[in-house]
């Protein structure tokens, strides 16, 4: 049975550290890079909502939230979480992920996912790691598929969006037996993109 505790993970110039109130200004600045709160298909907080966003992340059962930090500059560039943690079946999901616009389509997402997936499978002993996104968030779906996750299906009328509409949720997963190949693929992507 898995047990997920807050932990600091670092790789490839990216550090994941347990989200805390001290990350408030950094998260505000990261969200302002692209005014990400204006995207209706994400959960990025507006500047005045960031304190509540952090508090909710820390108080939500079955969630361990991280600040994503550029290790060389100590700058907060986004956030991500383990959530919907189900110890009885050795399952976690990775989500609530967003990065400053200037860090999107860079090595950051692949590096973060490699850190989180490695910790989940190699340290925690997970049997499966899930990922989910809004049915209209095509960029997120493409990013999840580039990781090597398999599409499980769509849950219709599943969760409210900030604008009051209700989204369908696209579900993906990686199972333990696929992890070795996915891990090799992610390392290859990072090596290829570094050239």
PDB file of N, CA and C in Angstrom, residues 84-146:
ATOM      1  N   UNK A  84      -5.927  12.616  -6.057  1.00  0.00           N
ATOM      2  CA  UNK A  84      -6.747  11.401  -6.090  1.00  0.00           C
ATOM      3  C   UNK A  84      -5.898  10.186  -5.746  1.00  0.00           C
ATOM      4  N   UNK A  85      -5.161  10.333  -4.649  1.00  0.00           N
ATOM      5  CA  UNK A  85      -4.274   9.273  -4.173  1.00  0.00           C
ATOM      6  C   UNK A  85      -5.125   8.166  -3.570  1.00  0.00           C
ATOM      7  N   UNK A  86      -4.931   6.949  -4.073  1.00  0.00           N
ATOM      8  CA  UNK A  86      -5.718   5.797  -3.619  1.00  0.00           C
ATOM      9  C   UNK A  86      -4.765   4.705  -3.130  1.00  0.00           C
ATOM     10  N   UNK A  87      -4.337   4.768  -1.851  1.00  0.00           N
ATOM     11  CA  UNK A  87      -3.349   3.826  -1.333  1.00  0.00           C
ATOM     12  C   UNK A  87      -3.768   2.358  -1.457  1.00  0.00           C
ATOM     13  N   UNK A  88      -5.046   2.071  -1.313  1.00  0.00           N
ATOM     14  CA  UNK A  88      -5.504   0.674  -1.315  1.00  0.00           C
ATOM     15  C   UNK A  88      -5.254  -0.019  -2.649  1.00  0.00           C
ATOM     16  N   UNK A  89      -5.170   0.755  -3.739  1.00  0.00           N
ATOM     17  CA  UNK A  89      -4.915   0.144  -5.051  1.00  0.00           C
ATOM     18  C   UNK A  89      -3.630   0.679  -5.691  1.00  0.00           C
ATOM     19  N   UNK A  90      -2.787   1.342  -4.873  1.00  0.00           N
ATOM     20  CA  UNK A  90      -1.485   1.833  -5.337  1.00  0.00           C
ATOM     21  C   UNK A  90      -1.611   2.708  -6.581  1.00  0.00           C
ATOM     22  N   UNK A  91      -2.512   3.688  -6.501  1.00  0.00           N
ATOM     23  CA  UNK A  91      -2.765   4.586  -7.637  1.00  0.00           C
ATOM     24  C   UNK A  91      -2.651   6.037  -7.192  1.00  0.00           C
ATOM     25  N   UNK A  92      -2.014   6.844  -8.030  1.00  0.00           N
ATOM     26  CA  UNK A  92      -2.032   8.297  -7.884  1.00  0.00           C
ATOM     27  C   UNK A  92      -2.349   8.889  -9.247  1.00  0.00           C
ATOM     28  N   UNK A  93      -2.760  10.143  -9.240  1.00  0.00           N
ATOM     29  CA  UNK A  93      -2.868  10.893 -10.485  1.00  0.00           C
ATOM     30  C   UNK A  93      -1.940  12.090 -10.392  1.00  0.00           C
ATOM     31  N   UNK A  94      -1.492  12.553 -11.538  1.00  0.00           N
ATOM     32  CA  UNK A  94      -0.690  13.767 -11.634  1.00  0.00           C
ATOM     33  C   UNK A  94      -1.551  14.814 -12.327  1.00  0.00           C
ATOM     34  N   UNK A  95      -1.665  15.972 -11.707  1.00  0.00           N
ATOM     35  CA  UNK A  95      -2.492  17.012 -12.308  1.00  0.00           C
ATOM     36  C   UNK A  95      -2.357  18.336 -11.598  1.00  0.00           C
ATOM     37  N   UNK A  96      -3.340  19.208 -11.823  1.00  0.00           N
ATOM     38  CA  UNK A  96      -3.284  20.591 -11.344  1.00  0.00           C
ATOM     39  C   UNK A  96      -1.951  21.199 -11.791  1.00  0.00           C
ATOM     40  N   UNK A  97      -1.560  20.876 -13.015  1.00  0.00           N
ATOM     41  CA  UNK A  97      -0.259  21.282 -13.540  1.00  0.00           C
ATOM     42  C   UNK A  97      -0.402  22.482 -14.461  1.00  0.00           C
ATOM     43  N   UNK A  98       0.384  23.494 -14.200  1.00  0.00           N
ATOM     44  CA  UNK A  98       0.483  24.622 -15.124  1.00  0.00           C
ATOM     45  C   UNK A  98       1.828  25.306 -14.934  1.00  0.00           C
ATOM     46  N   UNK A  99       2.295  25.898 -16.023  1.00  0.00           N
ATOM     47  CA  UNK A  99       3.589  26.574 -16.038  1.00  0.00           C
ATOM     48  C   UNK A  99       3.433  27.957 -16.662  1.00  0.00           C
ATOM     49  N   UNK A 100       4.318  28.869 -16.274  1.00  0.00           N
ATOM     50  CA  UNK A 100       4.380  30.178 -16.915  1.00  0.00           C
ATOM     51  C   UNK A 100       4.477  29.985 -18.424  1.00  0.00           C
ATOM     52  N   UNK A 101       3.835  30.848 -19.176  1.00  0.00           N
ATOM     53  CA  UNK A 101       3.807  30.682 -20.637  1.00  0.00           C
ATOM     54  C   UNK A 101       5.214  30.566 -21.224  1.00  0.00           C
ATOM     55  N   UNK A 102       6.172  31.323 -20.705  1.00  0.00           N
ATOM     56  CA  UNK A 102       7.538  31.288 -21.244  1.00  0.00           C
ATOM     57  C   UNK A 102       8.228  29.950 -21.016  1.00  0.00           C
ATOM     58  N   UNK A 103       7.680  29.108 -20.136  1.00  0.00           N
ATOM     59  CA  UNK A 103       8.267  27.786 -19.859  1.00  0.00           C
ATOM     60  C   UNK A 103       7.511  26.656 -20.539  1.00  0.00           C
ATOM     61  N   UNK A 104       6.404  26.976 -21.183  1.00  0.00           N
ATOM     62  CA  UNK A 104       5.642  25.945 -21.885  1.00  0.00           C
ATOM     63  C   UNK A 104       6.379  25.543 -23.153  1.00  0.00           C
ATOM     64  N   UNK A 105       6.194  24.302 -23.568  1.00  0.00           N
ATOM     65  CA  UNK A 105       6.851  23.743 -24.752  1.00  0.00           C
ATOM     66  C   UNK A 105       8.375  23.806 -24.604  1.00  0.00           C
ATOM     67  N   UNK A 106       8.841  23.604 -23.383  1.00  0.00           N
ATOM     68  CA  UNK A 106      10.268  23.532 -23.099  1.00  0.00           C
ATOM     69  C   UNK A 106      10.526  22.184 -22.417  1.00  0.00           C
ATOM     70  N   UNK A 107      11.707  22.012 -21.873  1.00  0.00           N
ATOM     71  CA  UNK A 107      12.043  20.777 -21.167  1.00  0.00           C
ATOM     72  C   UNK A 107      11.309  20.638 -19.830  1.00  0.00           C
ATOM     73  N   UNK A 108      10.666  21.698 -19.366  1.00  0.00           N
ATOM     74  CA  UNK A 108      10.112  21.723 -18.013  1.00  0.00           C
ATOM     75  C   UNK A 108       9.063  20.639 -17.791  1.00  0.00           C
ATOM     76  N   UNK A 109       8.065  20.538 -18.663  1.00  0.00           N
ATOM     77  CA  UNK A 109       7.003  19.550 -18.433  1.00  0.00           C
ATOM     78  C   UNK A 109       7.545  18.120 -18.470  1.00  0.00           C
ATOM     79  N   UNK A 110       8.380  17.808 -19.449  1.00  0.00           N
ATOM     80  CA  UNK A 110       8.933  16.457 -19.528  1.00  0.00           C
ATOM     81  C   UNK A 110       9.770  16.151 -18.284  1.00  0.00           C
ATOM     82  N   UNK A 111      10.570  17.128 -17.832  1.00  0.00           N
ATOM     83  CA  UNK A 111      11.401  16.927 -16.638  1.00  0.00           C
ATOM     84  C   UNK A 111      10.536  16.713 -15.397  1.00  0.00           C
ATOM     85  N   UNK A 112       9.490  17.521 -15.247  1.00  0.00           N
ATOM     86  CA  UNK A 112       8.586  17.363 -14.092  1.00  0.00           C
ATOM     87  C   UNK A 112       7.895  16.010 -14.109  1.00  0.00           C
ATOM     88  N   UNK A 113       7.400  15.619 -15.284  1.00  0.00           N
ATOM     89  CA  UNK A 113       6.698  14.339 -15.352  1.00  0.00           C
ATOM     90  C   UNK A 113       7.657  13.185 -15.092  1.00  0.00           C
ATOM     91  N   UNK A 114       8.895  13.296 -15.564  1.00  0.00           N
ATOM     92  CA  UNK A 114       9.882  12.254 -15.290  1.00  0.00           C
ATOM     93  C   UNK A 114      10.155  12.158 -13.790  1.00  0.00           C
ATOM     94  N   UNK A 115      10.281  13.294 -13.120  1.00  0.00           N
ATOM     95  CA  UNK A 115      10.457  13.290 -11.664  1.00  0.00           C
ATOM     96  C   UNK A 115       9.276  12.635 -10.952  1.00  0.00           C
ATOM     97  N   UNK A 116       8.060  13.066 -11.302  1.00  0.00           N
ATOM     98  CA  UNK A 116       6.870  12.564 -10.610  1.00  0.00           C
ATOM     99  C   UNK A 116       6.592  11.101 -10.914  1.00  0.00           C
ATOM    100  N   UNK A 117       6.767  10.710 -12.177  1.00  0.00           N
ATOM    101  CA  UNK A 117       6.540   9.311 -12.542  1.00  0.00           C
ATOM    102  C   UNK A 117       7.598   8.410 -11.922  1.00  0.00           C
ATOM    103  N   UNK A 118       8.854   8.840 -11.932  1.00  0.00           N
ATOM    104  CA  UNK A 118       9.923   8.041 -11.319  1.00  0.00           C
ATOM    105  C   UNK A 118       9.656   7.847  -9.833  1.00  0.00           C
ATOM    106  N   UNK A 119       9.278   8.925  -9.162  1.00  0.00           N
ATOM    107  CA  UNK A 119       8.992   8.819  -7.731  1.00  0.00           C
ATOM    108  C   UNK A 119       7.800   7.893  -7.493  1.00  0.00           C
ATOM    109  N   UNK A 120       6.761   8.043  -8.323  1.00  0.00           N
ATOM    110  CA  UNK A 120       5.556   7.223  -8.149  1.00  0.00           C
ATOM    111  C   UNK A 120       5.837   5.735  -8.358  1.00  0.00           C
ATOM    112  N   UNK A 121       6.510   5.402  -9.453  1.00  0.00           N
ATOM    113  CA  UNK A 121       6.732   3.986  -9.759  1.00  0.00           C
ATOM    114  C   UNK A 121       7.925   3.398  -9.012  1.00  0.00           C
ATOM    115  N   UNK A 122       9.052   4.114  -8.985  1.00  0.00           N
ATOM    116  CA  UNK A 122      10.300   3.544  -8.466  1.00  0.00           C
ATOM    117  C   UNK A 122      10.444   3.672  -6.956  1.00  0.00           C
ATOM    118  N   UNK A 123       9.856   4.700  -6.367  1.00  0.00           N
ATOM    119  CA  UNK A 123       9.976   4.905  -4.920  1.00  0.00           C
ATOM    120  C   UNK A 123       8.712   4.484  -4.179  1.00  0.00           C
ATOM    121  N   UNK A 124       7.566   4.963  -4.649  1.00  0.00           N
ATOM    122  CA  UNK A 124       6.308   4.664  -3.953  1.00  0.00           C
ATOM    123  C   UNK A 124       5.767   3.276  -4.283  1.00  0.00           C
ATOM    124  N   UNK A 125       6.120   2.747  -5.440  1.00  0.00           N
ATOM    125  CA  UNK A 125       5.614   1.431  -5.835  1.00  0.00           C
ATOM    126  C   UNK A 125       4.223   1.452  -6.416  1.00  0.00           C
ATOM    127  N   UNK A 126       3.863   2.535  -7.097  1.00  0.00           N
ATOM    128  CA  UNK A 126       2.529   2.619  -7.689  1.00  0.00           C
ATOM    129  C   UNK A 126       2.313   1.551  -8.755  1.00  0.00           C
ATOM    130  N   UNK A 127       1.084   1.110  -8.868  1.00  0.00           N
ATOM    131  CA  UNK A 127       0.689   0.180  -9.929  1.00  0.00           C
ATOM    132  C   UNK A 127       0.239   0.940 -11.169  1.00  0.00           C
ATOM    133  N   UNK A 128      -0.272   2.146 -10.965  1.00  0.00           N
ATOM    134  CA  UNK A 128      -0.767   2.956 -12.076  1.00  0.00           C
ATOM    135  C   UNK A 128      -0.701   4.431 -11.691  1.00  0.00           C
ATOM    136  N   UNK A 129      -0.398   5.271 -12.686  1.00  0.00           N
ATOM    137  CA  UNK A 129      -0.445   6.719 -12.516  1.00  0.00           C
ATOM    138  C   UNK A 129      -1.403   7.260 -13.569  1.00  0.00           C
ATOM    139  N   UNK A 130      -2.392   8.021 -13.115  1.00  0.00           N
ATOM    140  CA  UNK A 130      -3.377   8.595 -14.018  1.00  0.00           C
ATOM    141  C   UNK A 130      -3.113  10.062 -14.282  1.00  0.00           C
ATOM    142  N   UNK A 131      -3.627  10.530 -15.399  1.00  0.00           N
ATOM    143  CA  UNK A 131      -3.585  11.944 -15.771  1.00  0.00           C
ATOM    144  C   UNK A 131      -4.934  12.267 -16.398  1.00  0.00           C
ATOM    145  N   UNK A 132      -5.384  13.502 -16.255  1.00  0.00           N
ATOM    146  CA  UNK A 132      -6.679  13.886 -16.817  1.00  0.00           C
ATOM    147  C   UNK A 132      -6.629  15.323 -17.290  1.00  0.00           C
ATOM    148  N   UNK A 133      -7.530  15.655 -18.202  1.00  0.00           N
ATOM    149  CA  UNK A 133      -7.592  17.028 -18.695  1.00  0.00           C
ATOM    150  C   UNK A 133      -8.967  17.328 -19.268  1.00  0.00           C
ATOM    151  N   UNK A 134      -9.213  18.589 -19.500  1.00  0.00           N
ATOM    152  CA  UNK A 134     -10.454  19.063 -20.099  1.00  0.00           C
ATOM    153  C   UNK A 134     -10.543  18.584 -21.549  1.00  0.00           C
ATOM    154  N   UNK A 135     -11.741  18.227 -21.980  1.00  0.00           N
ATOM    155  CA  UNK A 135     -11.915  17.736 -23.356  1.00  0.00           C
ATOM    156  C   UNK A 135     -11.566  18.788 -24.405  1.00  0.00           C
ATOM    157  N   UNK A 136     -11.590  20.071 -24.048  1.00  0.00           N
ATOM    158  CA  UNK A 136     -11.209  21.114 -24.995  1.00  0.00           C
ATOM    159  C   UNK A 136      -9.754  21.566 -24.828  1.00  0.00           C
ATOM    160  N   UNK A 137      -9.032  20.984 -23.899  1.00  0.00           N
ATOM    161  CA  UNK A 137      -7.630  21.359 -23.712  1.00  0.00           C
ATOM    162  C   UNK A 137      -6.764  20.454 -24.595  1.00  0.00           C
ATOM    163  N   UNK A 138      -6.760  20.771 -25.876  1.00  0.00           N
ATOM    164  CA  UNK A 138      -6.060  19.929 -26.850  1.00  0.00           C
ATOM    165  C   UNK A 138      -4.549  19.953 -26.641  1.00  0.00           C
ATOM    166  N   UNK A 139      -4.014  21.084 -26.193  1.00  0.00           N
ATOM    167  CA  UNK A 139      -2.569  21.159 -25.939  1.00  0.00           C
ATOM    168  C   UNK A 139      -2.181  20.204 -24.807  1.00  0.00           C
ATOM    169  N   UNK A 140      -2.994  20.162 -23.761  1.00  0.00           N
ATOM    170  CA  UNK A 140      -2.721  19.265 -22.646  1.00  0.00           C
ATOM    171  C   UNK A 140      -2.858  17.802 -23.073  1.00  0.00           C
ATOM    172  N   UNK A 141      -3.882  17.502 -23.860  1.00  0.00           N
ATOM    173  CA  UNK A 141      -4.039  16.125 -24.345  1.00  0.00           C
ATOM    174  C   UNK A 141      -2.825  15.702 -25.158  1.00  0.00           C
ATOM    175  N   UNK A 142      -2.353  16.578 -26.035  1.00  0.00           N
ATOM    176  CA  UNK A 142      -1.178  16.251 -26.852  1.00  0.00           C
ATOM    177  C   UNK A 142       0.051  16.053 -25.980  1.00  0.00           C
ATOM    178  N   UNK A 143       0.218  16.905 -24.953  1.00  0.00           N
ATOM    179  CA  UNK A 143       1.365  16.782 -24.057  1.00  0.00           C
ATOM    180  C   UNK A 143       1.327  15.465 -23.287  1.00  0.00           C
ATOM    181  N   UNK A 144       0.153  15.074 -22.814  1.00  0.00           N
ATOM    182  CA  UNK A 144       0.007  13.809 -22.086  1.00  0.00           C
ATOM    183  C   UNK A 144       0.307  12.629 -23.015  1.00  0.00           C
ATOM    184  N   UNK A 145      -0.185  12.698 -24.228  1.00  0.00           N
ATOM    185  CA  UNK A 145       0.063  11.613 -25.184  1.00  0.00           C
ATOM    186  C   UNK A 145       1.537  11.534 -25.569  1.00  0.00           C
ATOM    187  N   UNK A 146       2.237  12.694 -25.642  1.00  0.00           N
ATOM    188  CA  UNK A 146       3.677  12.681 -25.927  1.00  0.00           C
ATOM    189  C   UNK A 146       4.463  11.997 -24.817  1.00  0.00           C
TER     190      UNK A 146
END
